[in-house]
Amino acid sequence: MPTVPSRRSFLQHLAGSAAFLPAAVASLAEFRPALAAASGIESRWELVRQQFPFDESRVPMNAANLCPSPRAVTEQVVRFTQDIDHDCSFNNRGKFGKLLEESRRKIAEGIGADPDEVALVRNTSEANNVINNGLSLGKGDEVVIWEQNHPTNNIAWDVRSARRGFSVRRIAVPKHPENEQALVDAIEAELTERTRVLSITHISNVSGIRLPVKAIGAVARRRGIYYHLDGAQSWGAVALDVHDIGCDSYTASSHKWFCGPREVGLLYVKKDRIGEVWPNIVAPSWGKKAETALQGARKFESFGQRDDSRLAAVGTMADMHAMLGPAAVEGRLYDLVQTLKKGLRDAGAKLVTPMDEKVSGGVCIIEVPDQSRKDLANAMYDKHGIAGSATGGLRLCPHLYNTMEHVERAIAGVTDFKDRLA
């Protein structure tokens, strides 16, 4: 069982060890050779951690909600913002069109899509609403959703159905699935001849269950069902190939596991489905005729004035993910979260999230009574410097910027407050 350090001894330890931590590099151009030169797995990931500016006394462990960005991304946002404020002319801002397309290309490459299938919107919520408001549905049609979907992929469908008359049906999956096939079978059993849309979440933010989305996609294609996937908990956390998954649309936010700038979101729509989805907003960039002149999924990002600095800087985060390698990031994430789950279980906590990494993701939740959840999350933050969440119990979501020491501190914190778990 981990020994819980006192606040004073912990801070003294930080002060004594700080000199041995690798310094943050100034840019990704310097990060690449430093990463290649790192010796050993932990040294490599310690170098990654040092690119993020958070203080060791307040460690983020709630990637399901919001992640910090590395300095290189933040500095790009600041630099581009200052550039615009220095000269906001059309002449100067003209370069941002090219930078936007570079970001689009890099992000598309990272998820296995074509650039024309990718729209850079503002967040997952907006992207989900493009889909549930953009598909032509009416009386007699049925939309099947997972009960663990985020409200923007859940309640939003109810709002649309109240206006248009189609039906929405929520489905459940086993809380403790024996294997991936059990999840596929649970979903397939709920589909009917009336089902036009299957809209689910890749990894649940309230249980940590990871659905076998490729196998589910094969079921949807066989039945001719539009297949929408909310990837808020998977973009930047797991290696992705949306073409291989077989979804018709996929949504995510830059500010979560991708660690990119806030107010940048991802909307992927499969090339042969783009024409079926109506845009929510039409702004001057659309053109002067109803028939859009925008190419492919770009029709979904006709918003008017945007924050060009963030759209440009998200490409910098895509560069960092490419340097690290999506498979390596996923492997590191699973090392952290599996260590966390085992430690929490050994400390006497009851896991909501499955232990099996085939049916779970980076989200880790333990059972805590409703009345104790917020107090426990606050106590973890105040005494142990671990910033988790009271979502679904106690939610702890480590990511690429976390170290094994952070995981040990989280386990020690739960051990310290074990009396609040019952």
XYZ file of C-alpha atoms in Angstrom:
422
model
C 0.000 0.000 0.000
C 1.455 3.413 -0.957
C 2.782 5.618 1.790
C 0.985 8.943 1.856
C 3.515 11.812 2.061
C 2.796 14.894 4.103
C 2.292 18.129 2.215
C 5.614 19.510 3.487
C 7.634 16.389 2.658
C 6.072 16.225 -0.776
C 7.015 19.824 -1.624
C 10.515 19.257 -0.255
C 10.823 16.232 -2.511
C 9.792 18.346 -5.506
C 12.335 21.019 -4.691
C 15.093 18.442 -4.329
C 14.309 16.608 -7.532
C 13.576 19.586 -9.792
C 17.223 19.982 -10.802
C 17.219 16.508 -12.336
C 14.174 17.083 -14.553
C 14.861 17.815 -18.230
C 14.088 21.378 -19.172
C 11.274 22.220 -21.563
C 12.428 22.833 -25.102
C 11.557 26.082 -26.810
C 9.880 24.640 -29.902
C 8.868 21.398 -31.576
C 11.938 21.757 -33.811
C 14.038 21.280 -30.657
C 11.656 18.715 -29.163
C 12.160 16.159 -31.951
C 15.934 15.612 -31.457
C 15.558 15.795 -27.668
C 12.907 13.074 -27.840
C 15.111 10.914 -30.052
C 18.015 11.325 -27.631
C 16.001 10.402 -24.536
C 17.216 7.153 -22.978
C 14.570 4.850 -21.565
C 10.789 4.959 -21.623
C 10.343 7.035 -18.471
C 12.959 9.578 -19.597
C 11.103 9.972 -22.879
C 7.781 10.588 -21.172
C 9.344 12.837 -18.555
C 10.545 15.011 -21.419
C 6.973 15.105 -22.726
C 5.675 16.070 -19.287
C 8.099 19.009 -19.172
C 6.516 20.520 -22.277
C 3.381 21.222 -20.220
C 3.494 24.207 -17.838
C 1.304 22.956 -14.985
C 2.721 23.016 -11.456
C 3.526 19.722 -9.726
C 1.408 20.784 -6.760
C -1.719 20.771 -8.964
C -1.607 17.831 -11.356
C -4.339 17.520 -14.014
C -5.915 14.067 -14.159
C -9.240 14.761 -15.832
C -8.454 14.527 -19.532
C -12.059 13.528 -20.197
C -12.989 17.157 -19.530
C -10.018 19.435 -20.262
C -6.305 19.003 -20.895
C -3.496 21.540 -20.697
C -1.709 22.398 -23.923
C 2.066 22.195 -24.290
C 3.992 25.453 -24.356
C 4.657 25.177 -28.088
C 0.903 25.303 -28.824
C 0.152 28.109 -26.364
C 3.029 30.173 -27.720
C 1.719 29.726 -31.258
C -1.725 30.971 -30.209
C -0.155 34.006 -28.532
C 2.184 34.723 -31.436
C -0.554 34.517 -34.069
C -2.938 36.597 -31.923
C -0.313 39.315 -31.510
C 0.346 39.199 -35.236
C -3.318 39.881 -35.969
C -3.533 42.650 -33.372
C -0.420 44.237 -34.855
C -1.913 44.183 -38.358
C -5.532 43.070 -38.762
C -5.683 43.920 -42.469
C -6.956 41.481 -45.067
C -3.472 41.650 -46.513
C -1.813 40.330 -43.367
C -4.539 37.836 -42.468
C -4.402 36.269 -45.899
C -1.790 33.772 -44.702
C -4.227 32.147 -42.296
C -6.105 30.459 -45.118
C -2.992 28.439 -45.924
C -2.325 27.723 -42.243
C -5.895 26.473 -41.806
C -5.456 24.081 -44.706
C -2.161 22.856 -43.249
C -3.932 22.125 -39.958
C -6.721 20.325 -41.811
C -4.257 18.173 -43.737
C -2.297 17.202 -40.625
C -5.408 16.340 -38.642
C -6.883 14.353 -41.513
C -3.653 12.401 -41.846
C -3.678 11.673 -38.122
C -7.149 10.098 -38.193
C -6.889 8.290 -41.534
C -9.199 10.642 -43.431
C -9.008 12.753 -46.578
C -8.670 16.527 -45.994
C -11.927 17.151 -47.869
C -13.716 15.004 -45.261
C -12.583 17.153 -42.326
C -14.194 20.316 -40.986
C -12.578 22.254 -38.144
C -15.466 23.459 -36.009
C -15.510 24.722 -32.409
C -15.976 21.592 -30.268
C -17.629 18.151 -30.096
C -20.952 19.666 -29.045
C -21.162 21.778 -32.174
C -20.010 18.909 -34.372
C -22.605 16.537 -32.887
C -25.316 19.110 -33.500
C -24.282 19.491 -37.130
C -25.082 15.808 -37.548
C -28.264 15.513 -35.493
C -29.674 18.710 -36.989
C -28.350 18.089 -40.493
C -29.711 14.641 -41.330
C -33.125 14.529 -43.004
C -35.323 12.509 -40.654
C -39.068 12.425 -40.089
C -42.030 10.417 -38.879
C -41.458 6.681 -38.997
C -37.684 7.021 -38.712
C -35.825 5.814 -35.635
C -32.558 6.989 -34.099
C -30.846 4.577 -31.715
C -28.481 6.085 -29.143
C -26.401 4.722 -26.270
C -27.689 5.807 -22.885
C -24.120 6.779 -21.906
C -23.763 9.325 -24.711
C -22.886 12.919 -23.887
C -25.980 15.208 -23.791
C -25.014 16.698 -27.183
C -25.292 13.197 -28.638
C -28.261 12.290 -26.470
C -30.641 15.043 -25.319
C -29.930 16.910 -28.558
C -31.590 14.061 -30.474
C -34.714 14.444 -28.281
C -34.861 18.132 -29.137
C -34.687 17.373 -32.875
C -37.269 14.593 -32.608
C -39.728 16.937 -30.860
C -39.577 19.182 -33.904
C -39.459 16.607 -36.690
C -41.378 13.633 -35.354
C -38.823 10.834 -35.599
C -38.372 8.525 -32.601
C -35.329 8.207 -30.359
C -34.565 5.016 -28.470
C -31.896 4.632 -25.812
C -30.087 1.349 -25.410
C -27.871 -0.106 -22.679
C -24.851 -2.383 -22.769
C -23.566 -4.733 -20.030
C -21.977 -2.803 -17.150
C -19.237 -5.413 -16.892
C -18.878 -6.836 -20.428
C -17.147 -10.196 -20.672
C -15.639 -9.306 -24.031
C -16.028 -7.065 -27.073
C -18.589 -9.323 -28.731
C -20.935 -8.911 -25.776
C -21.026 -5.179 -26.513
C -21.591 -5.695 -30.238
C -24.408 -8.172 -29.581
C -26.101 -5.836 -27.098
C -26.236 -3.038 -29.670
C -27.143 -5.150 -32.692
C -30.058 -6.709 -30.804
C -31.653 -3.265 -30.450
C -31.576 -2.282 -34.133
C -34.805 -2.575 -36.122
C -36.016 -2.137 -39.685
C -36.972 1.441 -38.770
C -33.490 2.387 -37.514
C -32.033 5.068 -39.745
C -29.250 6.320 -37.480
C -27.039 4.682 -34.866
C -25.334 7.387 -32.793
C -22.932 6.231 -30.072
C -19.873 7.277 -28.091
C -16.497 5.614 -28.693
C -15.439 5.709 -25.020
C -17.886 6.640 -22.268
C -17.056 9.574 -20.024
C -19.320 8.181 -17.257
C -18.156 4.548 -17.147
C -14.936 4.303 -19.174
C -16.365 1.525 -21.354
C -14.775 1.433 -24.813
C -17.074 0.155 -27.537
C -15.664 -2.050 -30.347
C -16.523 0.580 -32.916
C -15.156 -1.184 -35.998
C -17.274 -4.291 -35.403
C -20.302 -2.110 -34.689
C -19.612 -0.202 -37.909
C -19.752 -3.456 -39.876
C -23.202 -4.129 -38.399
C -24.418 -0.634 -39.325
C -23.144 -0.912 -42.911
C -24.749 -4.311 -43.374
C -28.103 -2.843 -42.310
C -27.736 0.416 -44.274
C -27.784 2.542 -41.110
C -26.071 5.925 -40.819
C -23.350 5.460 -38.183
C -22.283 8.473 -36.109
C -19.454 8.235 -33.581
C -18.718 10.725 -30.795
C -14.946 10.548 -30.314
C -14.531 13.156 -27.582
C -12.767 10.566 -25.399
C -10.691 8.942 -28.139
C -9.159 11.641 -30.398
C -5.635 12.104 -29.093
C -5.953 9.123 -26.754
C -5.987 6.166 -29.132
C -4.645 5.476 -32.608
C -7.447 6.219 -35.069
C -8.325 5.319 -38.646
C -11.868 6.487 -39.331
C -11.947 4.790 -42.738
C -11.033 1.507 -41.112
C -13.599 2.030 -38.334
C -16.259 2.534 -40.971
C -18.182 5.382 -39.319
C -20.091 7.866 -41.464
C -19.196 10.765 -39.168
C -16.893 11.318 -36.206
C -16.654 14.238 -33.798
C -14.166 15.391 -31.164
C -12.683 18.381 -29.334
C -9.129 19.641 -29.491
C -9.164 20.680 -25.817
C -9.533 17.154 -24.437
C -7.118 14.265 -25.092
C -5.685 15.937 -28.177
C -4.241 18.669 -25.875
C -4.785 21.346 -28.494
C -6.181 24.874 -28.258
C -9.644 25.450 -26.865
C -12.561 26.209 -29.201
C -11.328 23.999 -32.006
C -13.310 20.874 -32.777
C -13.177 18.067 -35.310
C -15.994 16.971 -37.600
C -15.256 14.146 -40.009
C -17.919 13.176 -42.532
C -17.349 10.325 -44.959
C -17.026 11.614 -48.498
C -20.117 9.889 -49.891
C -22.231 11.103 -46.933
C -21.356 14.805 -47.022
C -24.180 15.615 -49.425
C -26.772 14.097 -47.055
C -25.941 16.422 -44.156
C -27.261 19.983 -44.141
C -25.066 22.661 -42.505
C -26.383 24.428 -39.402
C -24.862 27.811 -40.222
C -24.353 29.610 -43.535
C -22.024 32.615 -43.457
C -20.413 34.858 -46.123
C -17.725 32.283 -46.927
C -20.483 30.074 -48.339
C -20.872 32.154 -51.498
C -23.817 33.824 -53.230
C -25.771 30.747 -54.335
C -27.525 27.958 -52.454
C -25.238 25.436 -54.114
C -22.116 25.609 -52.014
C -18.787 26.459 -53.583
C -16.999 25.133 -50.496
C -15.224 21.854 -51.102
C -16.353 18.784 -49.183
C -16.736 19.045 -45.403
C -15.641 22.694 -45.460
C -19.317 23.545 -45.894
C -19.745 22.726 -42.184
C -17.298 25.421 -41.069
C -18.919 28.444 -42.722
C -19.196 30.422 -39.463
C -18.039 33.927 -40.255
C -15.165 35.384 -38.230
C -13.087 32.708 -36.453
C -10.080 32.757 -34.169
C -7.441 32.215 -36.849
C -4.687 31.828 -34.257
C -6.245 28.710 -32.753
C -7.026 27.142 -36.109
C -3.393 27.595 -37.086
C -1.990 26.403 -33.732
C -3.977 23.153 -33.706
C -1.652 22.033 -36.491
C 1.276 22.402 -34.075
C -0.379 19.907 -31.710
C -0.940 17.574 -34.649
C 2.815 17.771 -35.288
C 3.543 16.787 -31.695
C 1.217 13.779 -31.868
C 2.897 12.707 -35.104
C 6.333 12.978 -33.448
C 5.233 10.877 -30.488
C 3.295 8.405 -32.630
C -0.412 7.693 -31.961
C 0.300 4.054 -31.099
C 2.989 5.120 -28.602
C 0.617 7.625 -26.994
C -2.077 4.962 -26.714
C 0.415 2.504 -25.226
C 1.594 5.029 -22.647
C -1.967 5.948 -21.752
C -2.874 2.326 -21.163
C 0.251 1.754 -19.058
C -0.790 4.658 -16.846
C -4.468 3.809 -16.560
C -3.960 0.071 -16.052
C -1.446 0.814 -13.278
C -3.972 3.227 -11.801
C -6.858 0.747 -11.955
C -4.849 -2.056 -10.381
C -3.615 0.235 -7.604
C -7.103 1.544 -6.869
C -8.518 -1.984 -6.808
C -5.768 -3.121 -4.438
C -6.535 -0.105 -2.236
C -10.097 -1.385 -1.808
C -11.866 0.763 -4.392
C -14.574 -0.764 -6.565
C -14.070 -0.009 -10.246
C -16.902 1.184 -12.451
C -14.559 0.944 -15.445
C -13.718 -2.554 -16.745
C -10.198 -3.815 -16.057
C -9.923 -5.357 -19.528
C -8.145 -2.822 -21.756
C -9.976 -4.179 -24.819
C -13.261 -2.773 -23.503
C -11.955 0.293 -21.662
C -10.097 3.495 -22.479
C -8.235 6.197 -20.614
C -11.231 7.074 -18.452
C -11.029 5.447 -14.995
C -13.928 5.689 -12.526
C -14.389 4.175 -9.084
C -17.627 3.866 -7.131
C -18.287 6.615 -4.580
C -21.657 7.393 -2.943
C -23.393 10.365 -4.537
C -23.188 12.456 -1.376
C -19.405 11.951 -1.059
C -18.252 12.410 -4.652
C -17.672 16.145 -4.741
C -16.067 16.204 -1.290
C -13.696 13.384 -2.256
C -12.709 15.056 -5.528
C -12.034 18.313 -3.647
C -10.034 16.500 -0.950
C -7.899 14.775 -3.613
C -7.134 18.202 -5.062
C -6.523 20.022 -1.781
C -4.406 17.399 0.006
C -2.788 15.385 -2.768
C -2.752 17.882 -5.641
C -4.654 15.541 -7.996
C -7.314 17.273 -10.096
C -9.917 14.639 -10.905
C -13.692 14.834 -11.212
C -16.827 13.718 -9.368
C -18.332 12.367 -12.614
C -19.882 8.921 -12.236
C -18.062 8.378 -8.919
C -14.467 9.553 -8.712
C -13.072 9.952 -12.222
C -9.320 9.970 -12.781
C -8.035 10.223 -16.340
C -4.241 10.283 -16.710
C -2.705 11.216 -20.036
C 0.612 11.650 -21.844
C 1.687 14.562 -19.615
C 1.279 12.464 -16.443
C 4.028 10.393 -14.845
C 3.946 7.151 -12.904
C 4.602 9.250 -9.794
C 1.367 11.129 -10.461
C -0.477 7.817 -10.682
C 1.056 6.695 -7.375
C -0.078 9.954 -5.761
C -3.634 9.363 -6.997
C -3.627 5.850 -5.544
C -2.235 7.201 -2.257
C -4.981 9.809 -2.153
C -7.775 7.282 -2.607
C -6.124 5.088 0.047
C -6.025 8.066 2.389
C -9.754 8.690 1.936
C -10.865 5.069 1.725
C -13.533 5.653 4.378
C -15.420 7.857 1.881
C -15.833 5.050 -0.658
C -18.550 3.232 1.307
